[in-house]
Amino acid sequence: RQIPTPAVWQSPDYGPVWLRSRAPVSSLLGLGPHSLLDQLVGDVQTHLDEMERMRHSLLLAYPLLCGEAEGSRTPRQSSQTLAEGAGKEPGSQAQGKERYQLSMDVSGFSPAELMVRVDGRKLTVTGKHEKKTESEAGVRSHEHREIRRETLLPEDVNVQAVLCSLSQDGQLCIEAPRAVPPPPPPPAAPFGWGTETEIPSLVTGWSQP
């Protein structure tokens, strides 16, 4: 009984992958020791070459498979939104008499990837980070992160003078001076019963009946 002739399987998407069957047993009969050894060594080398080609084909197909998987999933997002009346703030605040300070943790984002907007008393911090890498074997990776944080500035903060700075440890510091309150009105003059107060008369004369 002979094993069928070498078979070939070809993937329609990722290129050919060759699968060869062993040589018929009848072809090995009648060979000398050296010829038989050479035949076995050749078969082993052939299988090694086939495994190498299969490994290479899988490496070529892996990025395509990952791309399809990434396209069907929603990118990971880190989001935190605080509306008015929530009672919490996205970070630590320092309540000073002259300046307002707010600190947020935005580790992993560069200054070019962050944006701070002020709309009335609403302060919004957004960030978007994307990183694509490719290894020597052709494997690609895509990292995507987003951040969004909102807070309401106190009423006594000067929203026209908001300043932002980013530290090396990823802390975003937001500062703004507090508005100078208007001076209090002067106290009213005391007026009580039993005291005489001169009131200028507006009457210039008496009219004759």
PDB file of C-alpha atoms in Angstrom:
ATOM      1  CA  ARG A   1       0.000   0.000   0.000  1.00  0.00           C
ATOM      2  CA  GLN A   2       1.310   3.391  -0.952  1.00  0.00           C
ATOM      3  CA  ILE A   3       0.599   6.723   0.700  1.00  0.00           C
ATOM      4  CA  PRO A   4      -0.950   9.275  -1.716  1.00  0.00           C
ATOM      5  CA  THR A   5       1.242  11.679  -3.609  1.00  0.00           C
ATOM      6  CA  PRO A   6       2.262  15.013  -2.054  1.00  0.00           C
ATOM      7  CA  ALA A   7      -0.756  17.216  -1.357  1.00  0.00           C
ATOM      8  CA  VAL A   8      -0.899  21.002  -1.456  1.00  0.00           C
ATOM      9  CA  TRP A   9      -3.234  23.216   0.610  1.00  0.00           C
ATOM     10  CA  GLN A  10      -3.501  26.906  -0.186  1.00  0.00           C
ATOM     11  CA  SER A  11      -5.222  29.512   1.994  1.00  0.00           C
ATOM     12  CA  PRO A  12      -7.342  31.920  -0.066  1.00  0.00           C
ATOM     13  CA  ASP A  13      -6.480  34.878   2.182  1.00  0.00           C
ATOM     14  CA  TYR A  14      -3.058  34.449   3.700  1.00  0.00           C
ATOM     15  CA  GLY A  15      -0.952  32.824   0.985  1.00  0.00           C
ATOM     16  CA  PRO A  16       0.043  29.238   0.272  1.00  0.00           C
ATOM     17  CA  VAL A  17       0.858  26.741   2.975  1.00  0.00           C
ATOM     18  CA  TRP A  18       2.474  23.563   1.663  1.00  0.00           C
ATOM     19  CA  LEU A  19       1.789  20.200   3.263  1.00  0.00           C
ATOM     20  CA  ARG A  20       3.718  17.295   1.828  1.00  0.00           C
ATOM     21  CA  SER A  21       3.083  13.626   2.558  1.00  0.00           C
ATOM     22  CA  ARG A  22       5.821  11.154   3.217  1.00  0.00           C
ATOM     23  CA  ALA A  23       7.473   9.263   0.406  1.00  0.00           C
ATOM     24  CA  PRO A  24       5.940   5.856  -0.428  1.00  0.00           C
ATOM     25  CA  VAL A  25       7.334   2.999   1.622  1.00  0.00           C
ATOM     26  CA  SER A  26       8.067   1.010  -1.529  1.00  0.00           C
ATOM     27  CA  SER A  27      10.466   3.714  -2.694  1.00  0.00           C
ATOM     28  CA  LEU A  28      12.646   3.126   0.378  1.00  0.00           C
ATOM     29  CA  LEU A  29      13.109  -0.599  -0.299  1.00  0.00           C
ATOM     30  CA  GLY A  30      16.311  -1.634  -1.929  1.00  0.00           C
ATOM     31  CA  LEU A  31      18.276   1.459  -0.845  1.00  0.00           C
ATOM     32  CA  GLY A  32      21.685   1.117   0.764  1.00  0.00           C
ATOM     33  CA  PRO A  33      22.487   2.429   4.256  1.00  0.00           C
ATOM     34  CA  HIS A  34      23.925   5.697   2.967  1.00  0.00           C
ATOM     35  CA  SER A  35      21.083   6.246   0.527  1.00  0.00           C
ATOM     36  CA  LEU A  36      18.513   5.461   3.218  1.00  0.00           C
ATOM     37  CA  LEU A  37      20.196   7.871   5.643  1.00  0.00           C
ATOM     38  CA  ASP A  38      20.324  10.567   3.005  1.00  0.00           C
ATOM     39  CA  GLN A  39      16.652  10.005   2.271  1.00  0.00           C
ATOM     40  CA  LEU A  40      15.728  10.304   5.962  1.00  0.00           C
ATOM     41  CA  VAL A  41      17.828  13.433   6.391  1.00  0.00           C
ATOM     42  CA  GLY A  42      16.201  14.936   3.328  1.00  0.00           C
ATOM     43  CA  ASP A  43      12.734  14.127   4.673  1.00  0.00           C
ATOM     44  CA  VAL A  44      13.540  15.743   8.013  1.00  0.00           C
ATOM     45  CA  GLN A  45      14.880  18.843   6.291  1.00  0.00           C
ATOM     46  CA  THR A  46      11.786  18.995   4.109  1.00  0.00           C
ATOM     47  CA  HIS A  47       9.527  18.895   7.164  1.00  0.00           C
ATOM     48  CA  LEU A  48      11.594  21.600   8.842  1.00  0.00           C
ATOM     49  CA  ASP A  49      11.283  23.792   5.765  1.00  0.00           C
ATOM     50  CA  GLU A  50       7.535  23.211   5.706  1.00  0.00           C
ATOM     51  CA  MET A  51       7.225  24.173   9.367  1.00  0.00           C
ATOM     52  CA  GLU A  52       9.228  27.339   8.735  1.00  0.00           C
ATOM     53  CA  ARG A  53       6.975  28.271   5.825  1.00  0.00           C
ATOM     54  CA  MET A  54       3.885  27.658   7.952  1.00  0.00           C
ATOM     55  CA  ARG A  55       5.298  29.812  10.754  1.00  0.00           C
ATOM     56  CA  HIS A  56       6.013  32.596   8.285  1.00  0.00           C
ATOM     57  CA  SER A  57       2.484  32.366   6.872  1.00  0.00           C
ATOM     58  CA  LEU A  58       0.990  32.580  10.359  1.00  0.00           C
ATOM     59  CA  LEU A  59       3.076  35.662  11.122  1.00  0.00           C
ATOM     60  CA  LEU A  60       1.774  37.294   7.960  1.00  0.00           C
ATOM     61  CA  ALA A  61      -1.816  36.408   8.814  1.00  0.00           C
ATOM     62  CA  TYR A  62      -1.652  37.513  12.452  1.00  0.00           C
ATOM     63  CA  PRO A  63      -1.783  41.313  11.807  1.00  0.00           C
ATOM     64  CA  LEU A  64      -4.808  40.856   9.536  1.00  0.00           C
ATOM     65  CA  LEU A  65      -6.612  38.808  12.161  1.00  0.00           C
ATOM     66  CA  CYS A  66      -5.788  41.366  14.836  1.00  0.00           C
ATOM     67  CA  GLY A  67      -6.992  44.169  12.577  1.00  0.00           C
ATOM     68  CA  GLU A  68     -10.363  42.503  12.120  1.00  0.00           C
ATOM     69  CA  ALA A  69     -10.650  41.930  15.855  1.00  0.00           C
ATOM     70  CA  GLU A  70      -9.779  45.544  16.635  1.00  0.00           C
ATOM     71  CA  GLY A  71     -12.270  46.823  14.092  1.00  0.00           C
ATOM     72  CA  SER A  72     -15.117  44.920  15.750  1.00  0.00           C
ATOM     73  CA  ARG A  73     -14.363  46.218  19.223  1.00  0.00           C
ATOM     74  CA  THR A  74     -14.826  49.648  20.705  1.00  0.00           C
ATOM     75  CA  PRO A  75     -11.519  51.246  21.770  1.00  0.00           C
ATOM     76  CA  ARG A  76     -10.925  51.402  25.459  1.00  0.00           C
ATOM     77  CA  GLN A  77     -11.775  54.732  26.941  1.00  0.00           C
ATOM     78  CA  SER A  78     -11.153  56.205  30.357  1.00  0.00           C
ATOM     79  CA  SER A  79     -13.949  58.689  30.948  1.00  0.00           C
ATOM     80  CA  GLN A  80     -15.162  60.591  33.964  1.00  0.00           C
ATOM     81  CA  THR A  81     -17.931  63.198  33.656  1.00  0.00           C
ATOM     82  CA  LEU A  82     -19.215  65.226  36.585  1.00  0.00           C
ATOM     83  CA  ALA A  83     -22.332  67.353  36.100  1.00  0.00           C
ATOM     84  CA  GLU A  84     -23.624  70.182  38.244  1.00  0.00           C
ATOM     85  CA  GLY A  85     -24.855  69.028  41.639  1.00  0.00           C
ATOM     86  CA  ALA A  86     -22.904  65.741  41.636  1.00  0.00           C
ATOM     87  CA  GLY A  87     -21.089  66.747  44.812  1.00  0.00           C
ATOM     88  CA  LYS A  88     -17.704  65.411  43.661  1.00  0.00           C
ATOM     89  CA  GLU A  89     -14.814  66.941  41.761  1.00  0.00           C
ATOM     90  CA  PRO A  90     -12.395  65.162  39.362  1.00  0.00           C
ATOM     91  CA  GLY A  91      -9.270  65.714  41.406  1.00  0.00           C
ATOM     92  CA  SER A  92      -8.079  67.486  44.532  1.00  0.00           C
ATOM     93  CA  GLN A  93      -8.871  71.139  45.154  1.00  0.00           C
ATOM     94  CA  ALA A  94      -7.092  73.723  47.248  1.00  0.00           C
ATOM     95  CA  GLN A  95      -9.417  76.355  48.639  1.00  0.00           C
ATOM     96  CA  GLY A  96      -7.430  79.552  49.064  1.00  0.00           C
ATOM     97  CA  LYS A  97      -8.612  83.063  49.720  1.00  0.00           C
ATOM     98  CA  GLU A  98      -6.788  84.565  46.749  1.00  0.00           C
ATOM     99  CA  ARG A  99      -6.362  81.649  44.301  1.00  0.00           C
ATOM    100  CA  TYR A 100      -8.319  78.563  43.257  1.00  0.00           C
ATOM    101  CA  GLN A 101      -6.330  75.374  42.505  1.00  0.00           C
ATOM    102  CA  LEU A 102      -7.428  72.041  41.014  1.00  0.00           C
ATOM    103  CA  SER A 103      -5.201  68.980  40.420  1.00  0.00           C
ATOM    104  CA  MET A 104      -6.049  66.067  38.070  1.00  0.00           C
ATOM    105  CA  ASP A 105      -4.204  62.815  37.345  1.00  0.00           C
ATOM    106  CA  VAL A 106      -3.659  62.548  33.564  1.00  0.00           C
ATOM    107  CA  SER A 107      -0.745  60.099  33.547  1.00  0.00           C
ATOM    108  CA  GLY A 108       0.156  58.778  30.105  1.00  0.00           C
ATOM    109  CA  PHE A 109      -0.878  61.910  28.204  1.00  0.00           C
ATOM    110  CA  SER A 110       1.522  64.506  26.821  1.00  0.00           C
ATOM    111  CA  PRO A 111       0.749  68.260  26.799  1.00  0.00           C
ATOM    112  CA  ALA A 112       0.041  68.081  23.048  1.00  0.00           C
ATOM    113  CA  GLU A 113      -2.626  65.403  23.668  1.00  0.00           C
ATOM    114  CA  LEU A 114      -4.569  67.427  26.267  1.00  0.00           C
ATOM    115  CA  MET A 115      -7.028  70.285  25.829  1.00  0.00           C
ATOM    116  CA  VAL A 116      -8.677  72.468  28.466  1.00  0.00           C
ATOM    117  CA  ARG A 117     -11.840  74.434  27.629  1.00  0.00           C
ATOM    118  CA  VAL A 118     -13.720  76.957  29.756  1.00  0.00           C
ATOM    119  CA  ASP A 119     -17.353  77.660  28.866  1.00  0.00           C
ATOM    120  CA  GLY A 120     -18.850  80.002  31.415  1.00  0.00           C
ATOM    121  CA  ARG A 121     -18.089  78.308  34.743  1.00  0.00           C
ATOM    122  CA  LYS A 122     -17.832  74.840  33.169  1.00  0.00           C
ATOM    123  CA  LEU A 123     -14.255  73.557  32.783  1.00  0.00           C
ATOM    124  CA  THR A 124     -13.672  70.527  30.530  1.00  0.00           C
ATOM    125  CA  VAL A 125     -10.426  68.553  30.191  1.00  0.00           C
ATOM    126  CA  THR A 126     -10.135  66.140  27.234  1.00  0.00           C
ATOM    127  CA  GLY A 127      -7.252  63.978  26.075  1.00  0.00           C
ATOM    128  CA  LYS A 128      -6.610  61.484  23.292  1.00  0.00           C
ATOM    129  CA  HIS A 129      -3.596  59.160  23.070  1.00  0.00           C
ATOM    130  CA  GLU A 130      -2.792  56.820  20.185  1.00  0.00           C
ATOM    131  CA  LYS A 131       0.298  54.689  19.696  1.00  0.00           C
ATOM    132  CA  LYS A 132       1.023  52.209  16.912  1.00  0.00           C
ATOM    133  CA  THR A 133       3.992  49.830  17.009  1.00  0.00           C
ATOM    134  CA  GLU A 134       5.273  47.040  14.794  1.00  0.00           C
ATOM    135  CA  SER A 135       7.715  44.354  15.897  1.00  0.00           C
ATOM    136  CA  GLU A 136      10.491  42.854  13.825  1.00  0.00           C
ATOM    137  CA  ALA A 137       8.284  39.824  13.157  1.00  0.00           C
ATOM    138  CA  GLY A 138       5.624  42.052  11.594  1.00  0.00           C
ATOM    139  CA  VAL A 139       3.209  41.999  14.534  1.00  0.00           C
ATOM    140  CA  ARG A 140       1.379  45.314  14.884  1.00  0.00           C
ATOM    141  CA  SER A 141      -0.223  46.744  18.007  1.00  0.00           C
ATOM    142  CA  HIS A 142      -2.512  49.751  18.410  1.00  0.00           C
ATOM    143  CA  GLU A 143      -3.001  51.538  21.740  1.00  0.00           C
ATOM    144  CA  HIS A 144      -5.910  53.996  22.064  1.00  0.00           C
ATOM    145  CA  ARG A 145      -6.944  55.910  25.190  1.00  0.00           C
ATOM    146  CA  GLU A 146      -9.293  58.817  25.782  1.00  0.00           C
ATOM    147  CA  ILE A 147     -10.088  60.884  28.850  1.00  0.00           C
ATOM    148  CA  ARG A 148     -12.790  63.459  29.571  1.00  0.00           C
ATOM    149  CA  ARG A 149     -13.365  65.266  32.849  1.00  0.00           C
ATOM    150  CA  GLU A 150     -15.683  68.128  33.704  1.00  0.00           C
ATOM    151  CA  THR A 151     -16.132  70.370  36.712  1.00  0.00           C
ATOM    152  CA  LEU A 152     -17.804  73.633  37.645  1.00  0.00           C
ATOM    153  CA  LEU A 153     -15.636  76.510  38.785  1.00  0.00           C
ATOM    154  CA  PRO A 154     -16.775  78.456  41.847  1.00  0.00           C
ATOM    155  CA  GLU A 155     -18.657  81.665  41.219  1.00  0.00           C
ATOM    156  CA  ASP A 156     -15.899  83.829  42.682  1.00  0.00           C
ATOM    157  CA  VAL A 157     -13.205  82.493  40.280  1.00  0.00           C
ATOM    158  CA  ASN A 158     -11.965  84.715  37.470  1.00  0.00           C
ATOM    159  CA  VAL A 159     -12.594  82.409  34.478  1.00  0.00           C
ATOM    160  CA  GLN A 160     -10.716  84.782  32.155  1.00  0.00           C
ATOM    161  CA  ALA A 161      -7.397  84.106  33.918  1.00  0.00           C
ATOM    162  CA  VAL A 162      -7.269  80.274  34.102  1.00  0.00           C
ATOM    163  CA  LEU A 163      -3.735  78.820  33.855  1.00  0.00           C
ATOM    164  CA  CYS A 164      -2.755  75.152  33.314  1.00  0.00           C
ATOM    165  CA  SER A 165       0.520  73.288  33.868  1.00  0.00           C
ATOM    166  CA  LEU A 166       1.518  69.607  33.591  1.00  0.00           C
ATOM    167  CA  SER A 167       4.078  68.072  35.950  1.00  0.00           C
ATOM    168  CA  GLN A 168       6.440  65.216  35.110  1.00  0.00           C
ATOM    169  CA  ASP A 169       4.442  62.764  37.237  1.00  0.00           C
ATOM    170  CA  GLY A 170       1.287  63.363  35.148  1.00  0.00           C
ATOM    171  CA  GLN A 171      -0.522  65.839  37.421  1.00  0.00           C
ATOM    172  CA  LEU A 172      -2.462  68.575  35.631  1.00  0.00           C
ATOM    173  CA  CYS A 173      -2.630  71.702  37.791  1.00  0.00           C
ATOM    174  CA  ILE A 174      -5.312  74.302  37.043  1.00  0.00           C
ATOM    175  CA  GLU A 175      -5.099  77.680  38.781  1.00  0.00           C
ATOM    176  CA  ALA A 176      -7.181  80.836  38.646  1.00  0.00           C
ATOM    177  CA  PRO A 177      -7.334  83.956  40.805  1.00  0.00           C
ATOM    178  CA  ARG A 178     -10.439  84.647  42.768  1.00  0.00           C
ATOM    179  CA  ALA A 179     -12.423  87.720  41.813  1.00  0.00           C
ATOM    180  CA  VAL A 180     -12.110  90.662  44.177  1.00  0.00           C
ATOM    181  CA  PRO A 181     -15.448  91.059  45.946  1.00  0.00           C
ATOM    182  CA  PRO A 182     -17.062  94.498  45.725  1.00  0.00           C
ATOM    183  CA  PRO A 183     -16.668  96.698  48.796  1.00  0.00           C
ATOM    184  CA  PRO A 184     -19.539  96.506  51.262  1.00  0.00           C
ATOM    185  CA  PRO A 185     -22.017  99.383  51.225  1.00  0.00           C
ATOM    186  CA  PRO A 186     -21.517 102.068  53.877  1.00  0.00           C
ATOM    187  CA  PRO A 187     -23.577 101.656  57.021  1.00  0.00           C
ATOM    188  CA  ALA A 188     -26.833 103.577  57.163  1.00  0.00           C
ATOM    189  CA  ALA A 189     -27.078 106.610  59.447  1.00  0.00           C
ATOM    190  CA  PRO A 190     -28.807 105.766  62.712  1.00  0.00           C
ATOM    191  CA  PHE A 191     -32.284 107.204  63.176  1.00  0.00           C
ATOM    192  CA  GLY A 192     -34.223 106.747  66.351  1.00  0.00           C
ATOM    193  CA  TRP A 193     -37.207 108.161  68.177  1.00  0.00           C
ATOM    194  CA  GLY A 194     -36.649 110.893  70.707  1.00  0.00           C
ATOM    195  CA  THR A 195     -33.795 112.546  68.833  1.00  0.00           C
ATOM    196  CA  GLU A 196     -33.904 115.752  66.899  1.00  0.00           C
ATOM    197  CA  THR A 197     -32.751 115.590  63.310  1.00  0.00           C
ATOM    198  CA  GLU A 198     -32.517 118.664  61.154  1.00  0.00           C
ATOM    199  CA  ILE A 199     -34.312 118.199  57.848  1.00  0.00           C
ATOM    200  CA  PRO A 200     -33.821 120.948  55.281  1.00  0.00           C
ATOM    201  CA  SER A 201     -37.079 122.575  54.336  1.00  0.00           C
ATOM    202  CA  LEU A 202     -38.107 122.708  50.725  1.00  0.00           C
ATOM    203  CA  VAL A 203     -40.809 125.284  51.377  1.00  0.00           C
ATOM    204  CA  THR A 204     -39.830 128.752  50.186  1.00  0.00           C
ATOM    205  CA  GLY A 205     -42.911 130.618  51.282  1.00  0.00           C
ATOM    206  CA  TRP A 206     -46.528 130.494  52.286  1.00  0.00           C
ATOM    207  CA  SER A 207     -49.190 130.965  49.699  1.00  0.00           C
ATOM    208  CA  GLN A 208     -52.038 133.423  50.384  1.00  0.00           C
ATOM    209  CA  PRO A 209     -55.479 131.835  50.689  1.00  0.00           C
TER     210      PRO A 209
END
